[in-house]
Coordinates of N, CA and C in Angstrom, one line a residue:
X16 N -35.9 11.9 22.5 CA -37.2 11.7 21.9 C -37.3 12.8 20.8
X17 N -37.7 12.3 19.6 CA -37.9 13.2 18.4 C -39.3 13.9 18.6
X18 N -39.4 15.0 17.8 CA -40.7 15.7 17.8 C -41.2 15.7 16.3
X19 N -42.4 15.3 16.2 CA -43.1 15.4 14.9 C -43.4 16.8 14.6
X20 N -42.9 17.3 13.5 CA -43.2 18.7 13.1 C -43.9 18.8 11.8
X21 N -44.0 17.7 11.1 CA -44.7 17.7 9.8 C -45.2 16.3 9.5
X22 N -46.5 16.2 9.1 CA -47.1 15.0 8.7 C -47.7 15.3 7.3
X23 N -47.1 14.8 6.2 CA -47.5 15.2 4.9 C -47.6 14.1 3.9
X24 N -48.6 14.2 3.0 CA -48.7 13.3 1.9 C -48.2 14.1 0.7
X25 N -47.3 13.5 -0.1 CA -46.8 14.1 -1.3 C -46.3 13.0 -2.2
X26 N -47.0 12.9 -3.4 CA -46.7 11.8 -4.3 C -45.2 11.7 -4.7
X27 N -44.6 12.9 -4.7 CA -43.2 12.9 -5.1 C -42.2 12.6 -4.0
X28 N -42.7 12.5 -2.8 CA -41.9 12.2 -1.6 C -40.8 13.2 -1.4
X29 N -39.6 12.9 -1.8 CA -38.4 13.8 -1.6 C -38.2 14.6 -2.8
X30 N -38.4 15.9 -2.8 CA -38.2 16.7 -3.9 C -38.0 18.2 -3.4
X31 N -37.8 19.1 -4.3 CA -37.4 20.5 -3.9 C -38.3 21.1 -2.9
X32 N -39.7 21.0 -3.1 CA -40.6 21.6 -2.1 C -40.4 21.0 -0.7
X33 N -40.4 19.7 -0.7 CA -40.3 19.1 0.7 C -39.0 19.4 1.4
X34 N -37.9 19.2 0.7 CA -36.6 19.3 1.4 C -36.1 20.7 1.5
X35 N -36.6 21.7 0.8 CA -36.2 23.0 0.9 C -37.2 23.9 1.7
X36 N -38.4 24.0 1.0 CA -39.4 24.9 1.6 C -39.9 24.4 3.0
X37 N -40.3 23.1 3.0 CA -40.9 22.6 4.2 C -39.8 22.4 5.3
X38 N -38.7 22.1 4.9 CA -37.6 21.9 5.9 C -37.3 23.1 6.6
X39 N -37.2 24.2 5.9 CA -37.0 25.5 6.6 C -38.2 26.0 7.4
X40 N -39.4 25.8 6.8 CA -40.6 26.3 7.4 C -40.9 25.6 8.7
X41 N -40.6 24.3 8.8 CA -40.9 23.5 10.0 C -39.7 23.1 10.7
X42 N -38.5 23.5 10.3 CA -37.2 23.2 11.0 C -37.1 21.7 11.1
X43 N -37.3 21.0 9.9 CA -37.2 19.5 9.9 C -35.7 19.1 9.9
X44 N -35.3 18.2 10.8 CA -34.0 17.7 10.8 C -33.9 16.4 10.0
X45 N -35.0 15.6 10.0 CA -35.0 14.3 9.3 C -36.3 14.0 8.8
X46 N -36.3 13.5 7.6 CA -37.6 13.0 7.0 C -37.7 11.5 7.1
X47 N -38.8 11.0 7.5 CA -39.0 9.5 7.5 C -40.2 9.3 6.6
X48 N -39.9 8.5 5.5 CA -40.9 8.1 4.6 C -41.4 6.8 5.0
X49 N -42.7 6.7 5.2 CA -43.3 5.4 5.6 C -44.0 4.9 4.4
X50 N -43.5 3.8 3.9 CA -44.0 3.2 2.6 C -43.6 1.8 2.6
X51 N -44.6 0.9 2.5 CA -44.3 -0.6 2.4 C -43.5 -1.0 1.3
X52 N -43.8 -0.5 0.1 CA -43.1 -0.9 -1.1 C -41.6 -0.4 -1.1
X53 N -41.4 0.9 -0.8 CA -40.1 1.4 -0.8 C -39.2 0.8 0.3
X54 N -39.8 0.5 1.4 CA -39.1 -0.2 2.5 C -38.5 -1.5 2.1
X55 N -39.1 -2.1 1.1 CA -38.6 -3.4 0.6 C -37.7 -3.3 -0.7
X56 N -37.7 -2.1 -1.3 CA -37.0 -1.9 -2.5 C -35.7 -1.1 -2.3
X57 N -34.6 -1.7 -2.0 CA -33.4 -1.0 -1.6 C -32.9 -0.1 -2.7
X58 N -33.0 -0.5 -4.0 CA -32.6 0.4 -5.1 C -33.4 1.7 -5.0
X59 N -34.7 1.7 -5.0 CA -35.5 2.9 -5.0 C -35.3 3.7 -3.7
X60 N -35.2 3.0 -2.6 CA -35.0 3.7 -1.3 C -33.7 4.5 -1.4
X61 N -32.6 3.8 -1.9 CA -31.4 4.5 -2.1 C -31.5 5.7 -3.0
X62 N -32.3 5.5 -4.1 CA -32.5 6.6 -5.0 C -33.1 7.8 -4.3
X63 N -34.1 7.6 -3.5 CA -34.8 8.7 -2.8 C -33.8 9.4 -1.8
X64 N -33.1 8.6 -1.1 CA -32.1 9.1 -0.1 C -31.0 9.9 -0.8
X65 N -30.5 9.5 -2.0 CA -29.5 10.2 -2.7 C -30.0 11.5 -3.4
X66 N -31.3 11.5 -3.7 CA -31.9 12.7 -4.3 C -32.1 13.9 -3.4
X67 N -32.0 13.6 -2.1 CA -32.1 14.7 -1.1 C -30.8 15.5 -1.1
X68 N -30.9 16.8 -0.9 CA -29.7 17.6 -0.8 C -28.8 17.2 0.3
X69 N -27.6 17.5 0.1 CA -26.6 17.2 1.2 C -27.0 17.8 2.5
X70 N -26.9 16.9 3.5 CA -27.3 17.4 4.9 C -28.7 17.1 5.2
X71 N -29.5 16.6 4.3 CA -30.9 16.2 4.5 C -31.0 14.7 4.8
X72 N -31.3 14.4 6.0 CA -31.4 13.0 6.4 C -32.8 12.5 6.0
X73 N -32.7 11.3 5.3 CA -34.0 10.6 4.9 C -33.9 9.2 5.2
X74 N -34.9 8.7 5.8 CA -35.0 7.2 6.1 C -36.3 6.7 5.6
X75 N -36.3 5.5 5.1 CA -37.5 4.8 4.6 C -37.8 3.6 5.4
X76 N -39.0 3.5 6.0 CA -39.3 2.4 6.8 C -40.8 1.9 6.5
X77 N -41.1 0.7 7.0 CA -42.4 0.2 6.8 C -43.3 0.7 7.9
X78 N -44.6 0.5 7.8 CA -45.6 0.9 8.8 C -45.3 0.3 10.1
X79 N -45.1 -1.0 10.1 CA -44.8 -1.8 11.4 C -43.5 -1.2 12.1
X80 N -42.5 -0.9 11.3 CA -41.3 -0.4 11.8 C -41.5 1.0 12.4
X81 N -42.3 1.8 11.8 CA -42.7 3.2 12.3 C -43.4 3.1 13.6
X82 N -44.3 2.2 13.7 CA -45.1 2.0 15.0 C -44.1 1.5 16.1
X83 N -43.3 0.5 15.7 CA -42.4 -0.1 16.7 C -41.4 1.0 17.2
X84 N -40.8 1.7 16.3 CA -39.8 2.7 16.8 C -40.5 3.9 17.5
X85 N -41.7 4.3 17.1 CA -42.4 5.3 17.9 C -42.7 4.8 19.3
X86 N -43.2 3.6 19.4 CA -43.6 3.1 20.7 C -42.3 2.8 21.6
X87 N -41.2 2.5 21.0 CA -40.0 2.3 21.8 C -39.4 3.6 22.4
X88 N -39.3 4.6 21.5 CA -38.6 5.8 22.0 C -39.0 7.1 21.1
X89 N -40.1 7.0 20.5 CA -40.6 8.2 19.7 C -39.5 8.7 18.7
X90 N -39.0 7.7 18.0 CA -37.9 8.0 17.0 C -36.6 8.4 17.5
X91 N -36.4 8.2 18.8 CA -35.1 8.5 19.4 C -34.7 9.9 19.4
X92 N -33.5 10.2 19.1 CA -33.0 11.5 19.2 C -32.8 12.1 17.7
X93 N -33.8 11.8 16.9 CA -33.7 12.3 15.5 C -34.1 13.8 15.4
X94 N -34.3 14.5 16.5 CA -34.7 15.9 16.4 C -36.1 16.1 15.9
X95 N -36.2 17.1 15.0 CA -37.5 17.4 14.4 C -37.7 16.5 13.2
X96 N -38.8 15.7 13.2 CA -39.1 14.7 12.2 C -40.3 15.1 11.4
X97 N -40.1 14.9 10.1 CA -41.2 15.1 9.1 C -41.6 13.7 8.6
X98 N -42.8 13.3 8.8 CA -43.3 12.0 8.2 C -43.9 12.3 6.9
X99 N -43.5 11.5 5.9 CA -43.9 11.7 4.5 C -44.6 10.4 4.0
X100 N -45.7 10.6 3.3 CA -46.4 9.4 2.7 C -46.6 9.7 1.3
X101 N -46.5 8.6 0.5 CA -46.7 8.7 -1.0 C -48.2 9.0 -1.3
X102 N -49.1 8.5 -0.5 CA -50.5 8.7 -0.8 C -51.3 8.7 0.6
X103 N -52.5 9.1 0.5 CA -53.4 9.3 1.6 C -53.6 8.0 2.3
X104 N -53.8 6.9 1.5 CA -54.0 5.6 2.1 C -52.9 5.1 3.0
X105 N -51.6 5.4 2.7 CA -50.5 5.0 3.5 C -50.5 5.7 4.9
X106 N -50.8 7.0 4.9 CA -50.9 7.7 6.1 C -52.1 7.3 7.0
X107 N -53.2 7.0 6.3 CA -54.4 6.6 7.0 C -54.2 5.2 7.6
X108 N -53.6 4.3 6.8 CA -53.3 2.9 7.4 C -52.4 2.9 8.6
X109 N -51.4 3.8 8.5 CA -50.4 3.8 9.7 C -51.2 4.3 10.9
X110 N -52.0 5.3 10.8 CA -52.8 5.8 11.9 C -53.8 4.7 12.4
X111 N -54.4 4.0 11.5 CA -55.4 2.9 11.9 C -54.7 1.7 12.5
X112 N -53.4 1.5 12.2 CA -52.7 0.4 12.8 C -52.2 0.7 14.2
X113 N -52.4 1.9 14.6 CA -52.0 2.3 16.0 C -51.0 3.3 16.2
X114 N -50.5 4.0 15.1 CA -49.6 5.1 15.3 C -50.3 6.2 16.1
X115 N -49.7 6.8 17.0 CA -50.3 7.9 17.8 C -51.0 8.9 17.0
X116 N -52.0 9.6 17.5 CA -52.7 10.6 16.8 C -51.8 11.6 16.2
X117 N -52.0 11.9 14.9 CA -51.3 12.9 14.3 C -51.8 14.3 14.7
X118 N -50.9 15.3 14.8 CA -51.4 16.6 15.2 C -52.0 17.3 13.9
X119 N -51.5 16.8 12.7 CA -52.0 17.3 11.5 C -51.9 16.2 10.4
X120 N -52.6 16.4 9.3 CA -52.5 15.5 8.2 C -52.6 16.4 7.0
X121 N -51.5 16.9 6.5 CA -51.4 17.8 5.4 C -51.3 17.0 4.1
X122 N -52.1 17.4 3.2 CA -52.1 16.7 1.8 C -51.5 17.7 0.9
X123 N -50.4 17.3 0.3 CA -49.7 18.2 -0.7 C -49.9 17.6 -2.1
X124 N -49.0 17.7 -2.9 CA -49.1 17.3 -4.3 C -49.5 15.8 -4.4
X125 N -50.7 15.6 -5.1 CA -51.2 14.3 -5.4 C -51.7 14.3 -6.8
X126 N -51.1 13.4 -7.6 CA -51.4 13.4 -9.1 C -52.8 12.9 -9.3
X127 N -53.3 13.3 -10.5 CA -54.6 12.8 -10.9 C -54.6 11.3 -11.2
X128 N -55.6 10.6 -10.7 CA -55.7 9.2 -11.0 C -57.2 9.0 -11.4
X129 N -57.5 7.8 -11.9 CA -58.8 7.5 -12.3 C -59.8 7.7 -11.2
X130 N -60.8 8.5 -11.5 CA -61.9 8.8 -10.5 C -61.5 9.9 -9.5
X131 N -60.3 10.5 -9.6 CA -60.0 11.6 -8.7 C -60.6 12.9 -9.1
X132 N -60.6 13.8 -8.1 CA -61.2 15.1 -8.3 C -60.2 16.2 -7.9
X133 N -60.0 17.2 -8.6 CA -59.1 18.3 -8.3 C -59.7 19.1 -7.1
X134 N -58.9 19.1 -6.0 CA -59.4 19.9 -4.8 C -58.7 21.2 -4.7
X135 N -57.5 21.3 -5.2 CA -56.7 22.5 -5.4 C -55.8 22.3 -6.5
X136 N -55.0 23.3 -6.8 CA -54.0 23.2 -7.9 C -53.0 22.1 -7.5
X137 N -52.9 21.1 -8.4 CA -51.9 20.0 -8.2 C -52.3 19.0 -7.1
X138 N -53.5 19.1 -6.6 CA -53.9 18.1 -5.6 C -55.2 17.5 -6.0
X139 N -55.2 16.2 -6.3 CA -56.3 15.4 -6.7 C -56.6 14.3 -5.7
X140 N -57.8 14.0 -5.3 CA -58.1 12.9 -4.4 C -59.3 12.2 -4.9
X141 N -59.5 11.0 -4.6 CA -60.6 10.2 -4.9 C -61.7 10.3 -3.8
X142 N -62.9 9.9 -4.2 CA -63.9 9.8 -3.1 C -63.5 9.0 -1.9
X143 N -62.9 7.8 -2.2 CA -62.4 6.9 -1.1 C -61.4 7.6 -0.2
X144 N -60.5 8.4 -0.8 CA -59.5 9.1 0.0 C -60.2 10.2 0.8
X145 N -61.2 10.9 0.2 CA -62.0 11.9 0.9 C -62.6 11.3 2.2
X146 N -63.1 10.1 2.1 CA -63.7 9.4 3.2 C -62.7 9.1 4.3
X147 N -61.5 8.7 3.9 CA -60.4 8.5 4.9 C -60.1 9.8 5.6
X148 N -60.0 10.9 4.8 CA -59.6 12.2 5.4 C -60.8 12.6 6.4
X149 N -62.0 12.4 6.0 CA -63.1 12.7 6.9 C -63.0 12.0 8.2
X150 N -62.6 10.7 8.2 CA -62.5 9.9 9.4 C -61.3 10.5 10.2
X151 N -60.2 10.8 9.6 CA -59.1 11.4 10.4 C -59.6 12.7 11.1
X152 N -60.3 13.6 10.3 CA -60.8 14.8 10.9 C -61.8 14.6 12.0
X153 N -62.6 13.6 11.9 CA -63.6 13.2 12.9 C -62.9 12.8 14.2
X154 N -61.6 12.3 14.1 CA -60.8 11.9 15.2 C -60.1 13.1 15.9
X155 N -60.3 14.3 15.3 CA -59.7 15.5 15.9 C -58.4 15.9 15.3
X156 N -58.1 15.3 14.1 CA -56.8 15.7 13.4 C -57.1 16.8 12.5
X157 N -56.2 17.8 12.5 CA -56.3 18.9 11.6 C -55.9 18.4 10.1
X158 N -56.9 18.3 9.3 CA -56.7 17.8 7.9 C -56.9 19.0 7.0
X159 N -55.9 19.2 6.1 CA -55.9 20.3 5.1 C -55.0 20.0 3.9
X160 N -55.2 20.8 2.9 CA -54.5 20.7 1.7 C -53.6 21.9 1.6
X161 N -52.3 21.7 1.2 CA -51.4 22.8 1.1 C -50.2 22.4 0.3
X162 N -49.9 23.1 -0.8 CA -48.7 22.8 -1.7 C -47.4 23.2 -1.1
X163 N -47.3 24.4 -0.7 CA -46.0 24.9 -0.1 C -46.4 25.8 1.0
X164 N -45.4 26.2 1.8 CA -45.7 27.1 3.0 C -46.3 28.4 2.6
X165 N -46.0 28.9 1.4 CA -46.5 30.2 1.0 C -47.9 30.1 0.3
X166 N -48.4 28.9 0.1 CA -49.8 28.8 -0.4 C -50.7 28.8 0.8
X167 N -51.9 29.3 0.6 CA -52.9 29.2 1.7 C -53.4 27.8 1.9
X168 N -53.7 27.4 3.1 CA -54.3 26.1 3.4 C -55.7 26.1 2.9
X169 N -56.2 24.9 2.5 CA -57.6 24.7 2.1 C -58.1 23.6 3.0
X170 N -59.1 23.8 3.7 CA -59.6 22.9 4.7 C -60.4 21.7 4.0
X171 N -60.6 20.7 4.7 CA -61.4 19.6 4.2 C -62.8 20.0 3.9
X172 N -63.3 20.8 4.9 CA -64.7 21.3 4.7 C -64.9 22.1 3.5
X173 N -63.8 22.9 3.1 CA -63.9 23.7 1.9 C -64.1 22.9 0.6
X174 N -63.7 21.7 0.6 CA -63.8 20.9 -0.6 C -64.9 19.9 -0.5
X175 N -65.7 19.8 0.5 CA -66.7 18.8 0.8 C -67.8 18.8 -0.4
X176 N -68.1 20.0 -0.9 CA -69.1 20.0 -1.9 C -68.7 19.3 -3.2
X177 N -67.4 19.0 -3.4 CA -67.0 18.3 -4.5 C -67.3 16.8 -4.4
X178 N -67.6 16.4 -3.2 CA -67.8 14.9 -2.9 C -69.2 14.6 -2.4
X179 N -69.8 15.6 -1.8 CA -71.2 15.4 -1.3 C -72.2 15.9 -2.2
X180 N -72.5 15.0 -3.2 CA -73.5 15.4 -4.3 C -74.7 14.6 -4.2

């Protein structure tokens, strides 16, 4: 049975910060990217897998597959697993579809989009995403923003004033 050691949103998915800094900080053996579009796009899925440094295991699966594999055997013997989502909505949807309660929901690099607000350096979220995060927090999940292990965490409550006007 695998152990979840990281649940992270990062627009860039597999990149230097994820596969080097977070891998060593959390002792991640394998990254599982849960993304509907990438799970159907073999070319892009292969691109992300190949962009990971040698020795870094990366798998890309759909939400339904993630739930099925967790319910069957909690990702088997994959060791320490890091779940990665391209955006907040993907992680929120997986949880709402029945994936077991996350121990954390860390939001990392999220690019600016129409209507988004900067909550920290390089992390922008929309009011709708803020509401999703509030709901996860209300369910007892530790929700916070953090770029790299050496940056201080910023809590959801600390950014509330940017959305509660």
